[in-house]
Short mmCIF file of C-alpha atoms and ligand atoms in Angstrom, two decimals:
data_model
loop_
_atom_site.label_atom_id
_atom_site.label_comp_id
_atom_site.label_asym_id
_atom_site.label_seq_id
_atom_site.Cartn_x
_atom_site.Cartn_y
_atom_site.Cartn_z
CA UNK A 1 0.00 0.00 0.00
CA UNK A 2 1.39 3.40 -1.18
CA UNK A 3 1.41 5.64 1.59
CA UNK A 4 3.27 8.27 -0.04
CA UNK A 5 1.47 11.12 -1.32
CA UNK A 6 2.07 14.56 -2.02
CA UNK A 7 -0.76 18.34 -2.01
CA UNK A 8 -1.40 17.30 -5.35
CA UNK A 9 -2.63 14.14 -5.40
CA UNK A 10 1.25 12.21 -6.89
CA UNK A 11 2.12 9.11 -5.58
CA UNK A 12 6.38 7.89 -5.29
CA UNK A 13 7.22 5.15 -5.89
CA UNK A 14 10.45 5.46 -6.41
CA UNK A 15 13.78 7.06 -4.80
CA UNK A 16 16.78 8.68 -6.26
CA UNK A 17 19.91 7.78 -3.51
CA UNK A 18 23.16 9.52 -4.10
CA UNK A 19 25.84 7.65 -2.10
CA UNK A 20 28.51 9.71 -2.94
CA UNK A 21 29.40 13.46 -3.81
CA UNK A 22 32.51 12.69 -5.31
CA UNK A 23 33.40 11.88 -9.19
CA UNK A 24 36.15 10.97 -11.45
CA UNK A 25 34.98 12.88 -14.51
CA UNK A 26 35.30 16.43 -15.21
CA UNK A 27 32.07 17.06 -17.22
CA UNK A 28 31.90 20.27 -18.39
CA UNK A 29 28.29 21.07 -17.44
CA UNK A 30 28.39 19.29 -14.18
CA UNK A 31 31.88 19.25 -12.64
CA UNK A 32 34.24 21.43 -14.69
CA UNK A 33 36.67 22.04 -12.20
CA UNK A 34 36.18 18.07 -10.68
CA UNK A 35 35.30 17.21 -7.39
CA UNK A 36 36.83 19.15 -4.45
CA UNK A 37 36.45 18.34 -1.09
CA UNK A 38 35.89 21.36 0.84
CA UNK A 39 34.78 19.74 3.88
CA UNK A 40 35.19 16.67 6.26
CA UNK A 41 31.94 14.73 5.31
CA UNK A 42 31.14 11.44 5.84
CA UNK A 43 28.35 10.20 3.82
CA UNK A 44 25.90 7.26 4.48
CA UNK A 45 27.13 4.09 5.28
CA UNK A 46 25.72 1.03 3.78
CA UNK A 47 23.85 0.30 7.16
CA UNK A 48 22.48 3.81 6.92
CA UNK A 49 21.52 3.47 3.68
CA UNK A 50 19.91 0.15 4.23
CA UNK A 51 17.38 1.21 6.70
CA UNK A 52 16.85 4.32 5.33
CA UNK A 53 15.74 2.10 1.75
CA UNK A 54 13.65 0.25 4.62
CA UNK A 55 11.74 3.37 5.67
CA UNK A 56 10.73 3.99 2.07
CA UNK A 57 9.49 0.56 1.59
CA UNK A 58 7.36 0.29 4.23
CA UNK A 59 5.81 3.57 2.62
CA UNK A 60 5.20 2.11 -0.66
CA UNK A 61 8.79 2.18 -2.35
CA UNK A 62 9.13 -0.25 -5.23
CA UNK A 63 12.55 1.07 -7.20
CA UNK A 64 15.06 2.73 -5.66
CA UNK A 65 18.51 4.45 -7.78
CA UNK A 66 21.60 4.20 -6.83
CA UNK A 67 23.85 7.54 -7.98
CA UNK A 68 26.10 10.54 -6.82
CA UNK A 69 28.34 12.20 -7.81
CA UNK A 70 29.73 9.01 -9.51
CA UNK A 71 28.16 5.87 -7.74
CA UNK A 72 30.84 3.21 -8.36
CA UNK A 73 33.92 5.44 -6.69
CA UNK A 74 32.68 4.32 -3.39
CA UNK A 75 34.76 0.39 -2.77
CA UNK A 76 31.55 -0.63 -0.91
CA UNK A 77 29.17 -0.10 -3.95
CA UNK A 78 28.61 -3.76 -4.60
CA UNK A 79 27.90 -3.75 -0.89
CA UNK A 80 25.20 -1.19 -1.10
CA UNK A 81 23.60 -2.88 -4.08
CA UNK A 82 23.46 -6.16 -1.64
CA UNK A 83 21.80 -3.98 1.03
CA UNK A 84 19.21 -2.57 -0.59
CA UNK A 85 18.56 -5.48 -3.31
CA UNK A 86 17.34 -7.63 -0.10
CA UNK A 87 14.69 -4.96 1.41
CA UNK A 88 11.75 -6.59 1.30
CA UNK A 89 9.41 -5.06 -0.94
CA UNK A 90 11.77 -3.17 -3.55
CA UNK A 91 11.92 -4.86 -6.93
CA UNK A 92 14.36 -2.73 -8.94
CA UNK A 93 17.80 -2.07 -7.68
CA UNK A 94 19.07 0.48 -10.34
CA UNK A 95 22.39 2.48 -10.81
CA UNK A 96 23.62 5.88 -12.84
CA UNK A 97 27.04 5.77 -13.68
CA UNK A 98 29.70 7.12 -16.14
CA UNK A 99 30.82 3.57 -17.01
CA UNK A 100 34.12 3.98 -16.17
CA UNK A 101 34.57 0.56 -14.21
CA UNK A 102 31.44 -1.08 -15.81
CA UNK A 103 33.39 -3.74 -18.04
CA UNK A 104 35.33 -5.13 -14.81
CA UNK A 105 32.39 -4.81 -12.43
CA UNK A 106 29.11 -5.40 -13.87
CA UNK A 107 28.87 -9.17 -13.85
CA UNK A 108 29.43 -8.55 -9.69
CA UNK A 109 26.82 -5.91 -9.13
CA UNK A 110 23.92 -8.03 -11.57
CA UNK A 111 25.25 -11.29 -9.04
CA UNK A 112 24.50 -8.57 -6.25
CA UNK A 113 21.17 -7.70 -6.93
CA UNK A 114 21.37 -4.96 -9.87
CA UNK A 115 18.52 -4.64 -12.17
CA UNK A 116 18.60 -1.42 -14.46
CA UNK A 117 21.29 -0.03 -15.56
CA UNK A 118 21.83 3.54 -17.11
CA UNK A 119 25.20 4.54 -18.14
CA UNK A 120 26.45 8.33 -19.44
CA UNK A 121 27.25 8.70 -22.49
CA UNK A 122 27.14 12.27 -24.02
CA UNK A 123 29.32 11.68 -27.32
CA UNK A 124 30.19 8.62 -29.76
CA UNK A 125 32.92 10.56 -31.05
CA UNK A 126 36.17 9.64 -29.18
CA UNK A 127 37.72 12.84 -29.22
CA UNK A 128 34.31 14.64 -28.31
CA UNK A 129 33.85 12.34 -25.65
CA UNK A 130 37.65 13.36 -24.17
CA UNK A 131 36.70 17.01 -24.19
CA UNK A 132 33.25 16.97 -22.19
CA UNK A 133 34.17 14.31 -19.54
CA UNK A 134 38.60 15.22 -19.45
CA UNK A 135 38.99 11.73 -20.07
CA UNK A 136 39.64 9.73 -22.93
CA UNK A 137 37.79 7.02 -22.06
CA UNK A 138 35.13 6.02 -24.66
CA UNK A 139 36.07 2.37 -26.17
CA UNK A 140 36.02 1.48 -21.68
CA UNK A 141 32.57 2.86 -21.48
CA UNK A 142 31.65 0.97 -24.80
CA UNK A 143 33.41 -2.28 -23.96
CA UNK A 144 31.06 -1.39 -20.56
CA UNK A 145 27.78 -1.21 -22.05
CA UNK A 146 28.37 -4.25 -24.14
CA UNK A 147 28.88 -6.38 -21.00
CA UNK A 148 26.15 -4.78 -19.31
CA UNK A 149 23.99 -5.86 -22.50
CA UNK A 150 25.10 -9.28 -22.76
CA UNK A 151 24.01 -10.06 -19.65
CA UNK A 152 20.81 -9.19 -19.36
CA UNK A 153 19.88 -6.90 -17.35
CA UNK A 154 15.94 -5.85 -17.12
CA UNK A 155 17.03 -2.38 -18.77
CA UNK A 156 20.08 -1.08 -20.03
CA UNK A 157 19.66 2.12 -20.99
CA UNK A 158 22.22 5.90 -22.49
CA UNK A 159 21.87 8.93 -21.04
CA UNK A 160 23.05 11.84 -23.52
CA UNK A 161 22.93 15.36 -21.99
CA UNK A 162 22.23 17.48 -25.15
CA UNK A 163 24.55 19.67 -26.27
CA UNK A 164 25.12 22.20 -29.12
CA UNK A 165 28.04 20.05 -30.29
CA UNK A 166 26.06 16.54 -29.81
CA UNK A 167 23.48 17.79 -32.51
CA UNK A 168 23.62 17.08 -36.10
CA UNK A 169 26.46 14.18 -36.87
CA UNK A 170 25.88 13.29 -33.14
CA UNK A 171 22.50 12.31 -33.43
CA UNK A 172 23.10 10.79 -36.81
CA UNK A 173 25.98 8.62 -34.48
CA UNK A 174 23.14 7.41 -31.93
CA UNK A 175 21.23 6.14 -34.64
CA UNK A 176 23.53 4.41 -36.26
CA UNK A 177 24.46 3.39 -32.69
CA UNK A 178 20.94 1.89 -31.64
CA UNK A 179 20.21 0.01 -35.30
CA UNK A 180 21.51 -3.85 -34.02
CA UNK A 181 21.77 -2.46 -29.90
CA UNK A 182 18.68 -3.35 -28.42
CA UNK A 183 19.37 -0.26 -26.01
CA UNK A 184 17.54 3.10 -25.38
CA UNK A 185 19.29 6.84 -25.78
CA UNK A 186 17.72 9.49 -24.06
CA UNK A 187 18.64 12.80 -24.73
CA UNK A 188 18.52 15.01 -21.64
CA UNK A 189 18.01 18.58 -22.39
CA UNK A 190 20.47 20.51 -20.62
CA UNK A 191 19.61 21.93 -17.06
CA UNK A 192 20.39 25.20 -15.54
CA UNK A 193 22.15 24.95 -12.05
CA UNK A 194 23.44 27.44 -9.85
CA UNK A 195 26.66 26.78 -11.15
CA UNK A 196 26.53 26.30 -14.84
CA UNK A 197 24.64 29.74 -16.32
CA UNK A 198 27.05 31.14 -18.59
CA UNK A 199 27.66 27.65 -19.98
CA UNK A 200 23.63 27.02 -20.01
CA UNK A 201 23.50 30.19 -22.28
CA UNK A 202 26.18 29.00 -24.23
CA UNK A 203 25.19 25.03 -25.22
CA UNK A 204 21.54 24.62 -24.32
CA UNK A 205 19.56 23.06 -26.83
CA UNK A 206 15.82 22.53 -26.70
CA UNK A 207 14.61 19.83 -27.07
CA UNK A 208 11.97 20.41 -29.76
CA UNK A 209 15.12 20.50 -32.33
CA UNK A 210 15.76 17.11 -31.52
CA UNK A 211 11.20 15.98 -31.33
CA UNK A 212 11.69 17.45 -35.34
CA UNK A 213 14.66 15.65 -36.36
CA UNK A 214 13.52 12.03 -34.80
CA UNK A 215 10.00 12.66 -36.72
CA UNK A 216 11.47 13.71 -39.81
CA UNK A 217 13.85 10.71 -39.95
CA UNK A 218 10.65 8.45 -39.83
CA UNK A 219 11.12 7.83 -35.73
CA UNK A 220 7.50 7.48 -34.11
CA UNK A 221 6.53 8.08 -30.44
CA UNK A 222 5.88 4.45 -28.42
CA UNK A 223 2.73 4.27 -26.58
CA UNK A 224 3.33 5.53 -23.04
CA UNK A 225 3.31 3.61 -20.32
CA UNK A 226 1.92 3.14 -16.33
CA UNK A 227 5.59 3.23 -14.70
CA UNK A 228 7.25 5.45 -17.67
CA UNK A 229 9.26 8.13 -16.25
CA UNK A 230 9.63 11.47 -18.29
CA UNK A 231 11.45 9.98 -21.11
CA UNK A 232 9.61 10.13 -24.50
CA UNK A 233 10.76 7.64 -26.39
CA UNK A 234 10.58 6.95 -30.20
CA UNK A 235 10.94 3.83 -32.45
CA UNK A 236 12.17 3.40 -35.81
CA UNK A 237 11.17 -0.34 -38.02
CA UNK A 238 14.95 -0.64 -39.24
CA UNK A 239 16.22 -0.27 -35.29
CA UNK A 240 16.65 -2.67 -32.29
CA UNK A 241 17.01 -0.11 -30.01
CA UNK A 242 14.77 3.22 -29.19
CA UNK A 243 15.61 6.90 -29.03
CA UNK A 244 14.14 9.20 -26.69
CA UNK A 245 14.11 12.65 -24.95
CA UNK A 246 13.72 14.07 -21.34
CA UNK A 247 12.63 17.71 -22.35
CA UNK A 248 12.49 19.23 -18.28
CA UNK A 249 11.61 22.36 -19.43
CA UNK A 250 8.56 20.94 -21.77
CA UNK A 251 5.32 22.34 -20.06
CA UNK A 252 3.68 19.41 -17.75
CA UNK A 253 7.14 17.68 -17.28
CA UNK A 254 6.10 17.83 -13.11
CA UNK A 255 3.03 16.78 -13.21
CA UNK A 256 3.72 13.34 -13.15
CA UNK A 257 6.43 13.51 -10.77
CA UNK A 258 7.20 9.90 -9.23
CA UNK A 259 10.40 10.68 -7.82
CA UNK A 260 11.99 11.98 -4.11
CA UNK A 261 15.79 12.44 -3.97
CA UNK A 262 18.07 12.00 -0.45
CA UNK A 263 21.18 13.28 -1.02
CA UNK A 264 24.40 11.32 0.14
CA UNK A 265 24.33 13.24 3.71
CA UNK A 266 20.85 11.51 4.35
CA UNK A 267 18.69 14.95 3.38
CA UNK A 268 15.38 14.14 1.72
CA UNK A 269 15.24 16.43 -1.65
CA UNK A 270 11.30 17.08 -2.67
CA UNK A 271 12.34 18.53 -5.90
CA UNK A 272 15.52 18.54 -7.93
CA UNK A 273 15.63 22.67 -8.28
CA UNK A 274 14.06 22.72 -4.90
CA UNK A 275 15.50 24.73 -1.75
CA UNK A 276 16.88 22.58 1.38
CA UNK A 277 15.51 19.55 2.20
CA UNK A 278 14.69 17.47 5.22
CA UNK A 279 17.70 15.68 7.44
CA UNK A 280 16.48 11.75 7.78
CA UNK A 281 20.03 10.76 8.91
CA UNK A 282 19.37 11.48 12.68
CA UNK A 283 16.41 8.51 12.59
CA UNK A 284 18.40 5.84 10.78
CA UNK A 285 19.61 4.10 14.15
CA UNK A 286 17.21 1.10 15.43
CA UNK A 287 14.57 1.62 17.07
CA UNK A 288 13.45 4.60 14.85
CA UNK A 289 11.65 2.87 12.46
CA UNK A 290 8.09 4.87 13.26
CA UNK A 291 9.64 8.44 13.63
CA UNK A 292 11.37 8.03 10.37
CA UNK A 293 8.34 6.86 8.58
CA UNK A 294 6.54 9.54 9.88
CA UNK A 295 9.06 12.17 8.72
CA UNK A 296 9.15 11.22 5.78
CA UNK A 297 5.49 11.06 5.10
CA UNK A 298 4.71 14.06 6.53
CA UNK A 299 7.53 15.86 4.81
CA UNK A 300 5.67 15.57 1.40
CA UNK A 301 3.66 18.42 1.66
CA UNK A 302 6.04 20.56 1.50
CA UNK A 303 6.93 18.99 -2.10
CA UNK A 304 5.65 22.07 -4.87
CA UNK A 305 3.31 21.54 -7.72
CA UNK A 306 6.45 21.81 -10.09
CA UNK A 307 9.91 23.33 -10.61
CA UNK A 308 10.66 27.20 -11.63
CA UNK A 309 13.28 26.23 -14.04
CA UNK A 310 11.60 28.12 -16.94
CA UNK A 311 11.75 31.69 -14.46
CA UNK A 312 15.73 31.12 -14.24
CA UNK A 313 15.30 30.02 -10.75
CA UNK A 314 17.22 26.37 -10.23
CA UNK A 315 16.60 26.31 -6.67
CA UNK A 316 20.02 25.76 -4.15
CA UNK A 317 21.21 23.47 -6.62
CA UNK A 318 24.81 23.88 -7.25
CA UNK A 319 25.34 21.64 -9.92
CA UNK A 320 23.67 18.09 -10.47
CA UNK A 321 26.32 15.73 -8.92
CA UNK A 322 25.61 17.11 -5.16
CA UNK A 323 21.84 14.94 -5.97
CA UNK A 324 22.57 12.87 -8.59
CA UNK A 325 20.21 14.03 -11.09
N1 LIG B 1 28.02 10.29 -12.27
C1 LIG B 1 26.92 9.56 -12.73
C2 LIG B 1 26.68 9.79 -14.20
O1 LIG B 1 27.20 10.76 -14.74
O2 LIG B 1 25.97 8.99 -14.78
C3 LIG B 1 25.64 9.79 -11.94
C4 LIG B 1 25.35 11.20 -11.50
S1 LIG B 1 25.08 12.38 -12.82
C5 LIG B 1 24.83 13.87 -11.92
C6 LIG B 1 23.45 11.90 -13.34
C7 LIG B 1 23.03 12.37 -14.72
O3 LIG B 1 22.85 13.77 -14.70
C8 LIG B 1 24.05 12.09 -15.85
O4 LIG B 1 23.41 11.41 -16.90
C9 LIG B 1 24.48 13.47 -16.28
O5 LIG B 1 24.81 13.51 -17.64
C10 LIG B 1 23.27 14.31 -15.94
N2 LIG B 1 23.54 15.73 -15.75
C11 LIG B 1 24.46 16.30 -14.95
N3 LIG B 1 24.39 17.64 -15.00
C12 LIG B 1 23.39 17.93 -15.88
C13 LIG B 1 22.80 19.16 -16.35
N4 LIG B 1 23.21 20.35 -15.95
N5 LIG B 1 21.79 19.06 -17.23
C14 LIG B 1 21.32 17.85 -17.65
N6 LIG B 1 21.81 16.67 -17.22
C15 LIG B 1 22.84 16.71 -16.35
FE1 LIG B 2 30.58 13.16 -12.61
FE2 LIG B 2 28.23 12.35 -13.49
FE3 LIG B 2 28.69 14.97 -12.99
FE4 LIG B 2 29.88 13.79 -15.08
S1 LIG B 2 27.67 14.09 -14.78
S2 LIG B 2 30.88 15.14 -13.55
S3 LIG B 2 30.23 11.76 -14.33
S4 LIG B 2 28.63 13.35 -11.49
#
C-alpha cells in the first residue's frame, strides 16, 4: 500500500539515492573544475543506507537508484547494491554511472542484486567524448555497455545530456548506434544549475530540435506507459534499439512527478531545483523505524506543484552531482 502522497494528489514510488558526492569525470556542465572536497563529510554508510531504503518501503517504495556524484567510486558499492537489493518489498535495484569501471564490475553488481542499468554517455565521437568528460575514455565505457547488454539486465539504458556540439552528426551517431543495440538513448536537455549559467547560455539546446529531427527521420513516439518516467521515447522499423528525450523544461514535465531524492548526507530532496531539504540521517539508528516513517510522510507536503526552471530560478542546486540528477 502506497502511503506516499504529495498536495497534489502524486504518488512515489520510487527514490533517487546519491551515495557519494565525489566523481572521477570532469564534465563540463556538471563538474568542470572536478570534485573538491571542501569539507570533512562522511556520507551514508551502507547500514544507513539500508534502513533508510527500509523506511521507504514500508511507505510504498518499489525502485530505488543508486547515484552521486559518480556511484561506483565508493569500494563498498557492490555492498550497497546487496543492502538494498534484499529490502523486502523493492523490486528494482538500479544504478547511474559514467561507465568507467562497468566492463570489470558489472557481472558482480547483476550477481548482487542490480537490475537497471543507465550509463552516461554524451558523445560517440572519441575525441568529443575526451573534451566533455577530461577523459579519454570512450572504447572502456563501450566495452562497458556491451557487457552490461550481454548479460541481461531488465534495462540497459544511455543517457546523452544534449549539447550544441552533440546535434547534427551526433544524433546521426546514436542512430547508427541503436540500429543492431537493443538499447535506449535518451537525450537530456540541458539543465540550468546554480553553477553552470554562462555555460547554459552558451550550449543549451531545446529539445523540440531534436522531437523534429527524430520525426522527420521516420522515428514514431511508443505508446506511453503506467511506470514510464519522463522519457519520451521513439521507435524506428529498421532499429533494435529506441531513441528518446527528457525535455524538463517541456510544459507538464512535473506533473507526473514519481520521484523523491536523499542526497548522500541523508537529506530528503522534494524537488531537484528545490530549496533545502529534510535531514532523515538522525532517525536511521534502530529503534526509529516509526519516527522516520513519519518524517518522511509528513515531509511531502512541502513537495511544490512543479519546478521554476523556466523563471531562471534552479533552486540551491549547485550543480547536479551534489543529488545525482
Ligand atoms: N556520475 C553519474 C553519471 O554521470 O551517470 C551519476 C550522476 S550524474 C549527476 C546523473 C546524470 O545527470 C548524468 O546522466 C548526467 O549527464 C546528468 N547531468 C548532470 N548535469 C546535468 C545538467 N546540468 N543538465 C542535464 N543533465 C545533467
Ligand atoms: Fe561526474 Fe556524473 Fe557529474 Fe559527469 S555528470 S561530472 S560523471 S557526477
Amino acid at each position: 500500500m502506497n502511503k506516499l502522497v504529495d498536495g497534489f494528489g502524486r504518488r512515489f514510488t520510487y527514490l533517487r539515492l546519491s551515495v557519494t558526492e565525489a566523481c572521477n569525470f570532469r564534465c563540463t556542465y556538471c563538474l568542470p573544475n572536478g570534485y573538491r572536497r571542501t569539507e570533512r563529510v562522511e556520507f551514508l554508510t551502507v547500514e544507513e543506507i539500508g534502513r533508510l531504503v527500509e523506511g521507504f518501503a514500508r511507505l510504498g517504495v518499489r525502485k530505488v537508484r543508486l547515484t552521486g556524484g559518480e556511484p561506483t567510486v565508493r569500494r563498498d558499492i557492490g555492498d550497497i547494491i546487496a543492502r538494498v537489493a534484499a529490502v523486502p518489498g523493492i523490486e528494482t535495484v538500479a544504478m547511474t554511472t559514467n561507465g568507467w569501471n562497468l566492463a570489470r564490475r558489472i557481472a558482480d553488481w547483476r550477481a548482487q542484486g542490480l537490475t537497471n542499468l543507465n550509463v552516461s554517455l554524451d558523445s560517440l565521437d572519441r575525441e568529443t567524448f575526451h573534451a566533455t568528460t577530461g577523459h579519454d575514455r570512450l572504447q572502456a565505457v563501450l566495452e562497458g555497455l556491451d557487457a552490461a547488454l550481454a548479460l541481461g539486465l531488465r534495462s540497459v539504458k544511455v543517457n546523452a545530456v544534449l549539447l550544441k556540439d552533440t546535434l547534427g552528426p551526433g544524433l546521426e551517431a546514436f542512430a547508427s548506434f541503436v540500429r543492431e543495440r537493443p538499447v535506449a538513448v535518451r537525450f537530456i536537455e540541458l539543465m540550468r544549475t546554480a553553477d553552470n549559467p554562462d555555460y547554459f547560455a552558451a550550449n543549451h539546446v531545446g529539445g523540440g530540435v531534436v522531437r523534429d529531427w527524430l520525426v522527420q527521420e521516420g522515428w514514431s513516439p511508443r505508446p506511453r506507459e503506467r511506470d514510464d518516467g519522463p522519457a519520451m521515447e521513439y521507435l524506428h522499423p529498421g532499429h533494435a534499439g529506441r531513441l528518446g528525450l527528457i525535455a524538463p523544461y517541456a510544459a507538464g514535465f512535473c506533473d507526473s512527478c514519481n520521484r523523491l531524492r536523499v542526497t548522500a548526507r541523508g537529506n530528503l530532496r522534494l524537488c531537484l531545483f528545490g530549496n533545502g531539504g529534510v535531514d532523515l540521517r538522525d532517525l536511521l539508528g534502530p529503534e526509529q523505524d516509526a519516527a522516520l516513517d513519519e518524517r518522511i510522510r509528513t515531509s511531502l507536503f512541502g513537495k511544490t506543484a512543479g519546478h521554476r526552471l523556466n523563471l531562471g530560478e534552479p533552486g540551491d542546486t549547485r550543480n547536479l552531482s551534489q543529488f545525482g540528477g
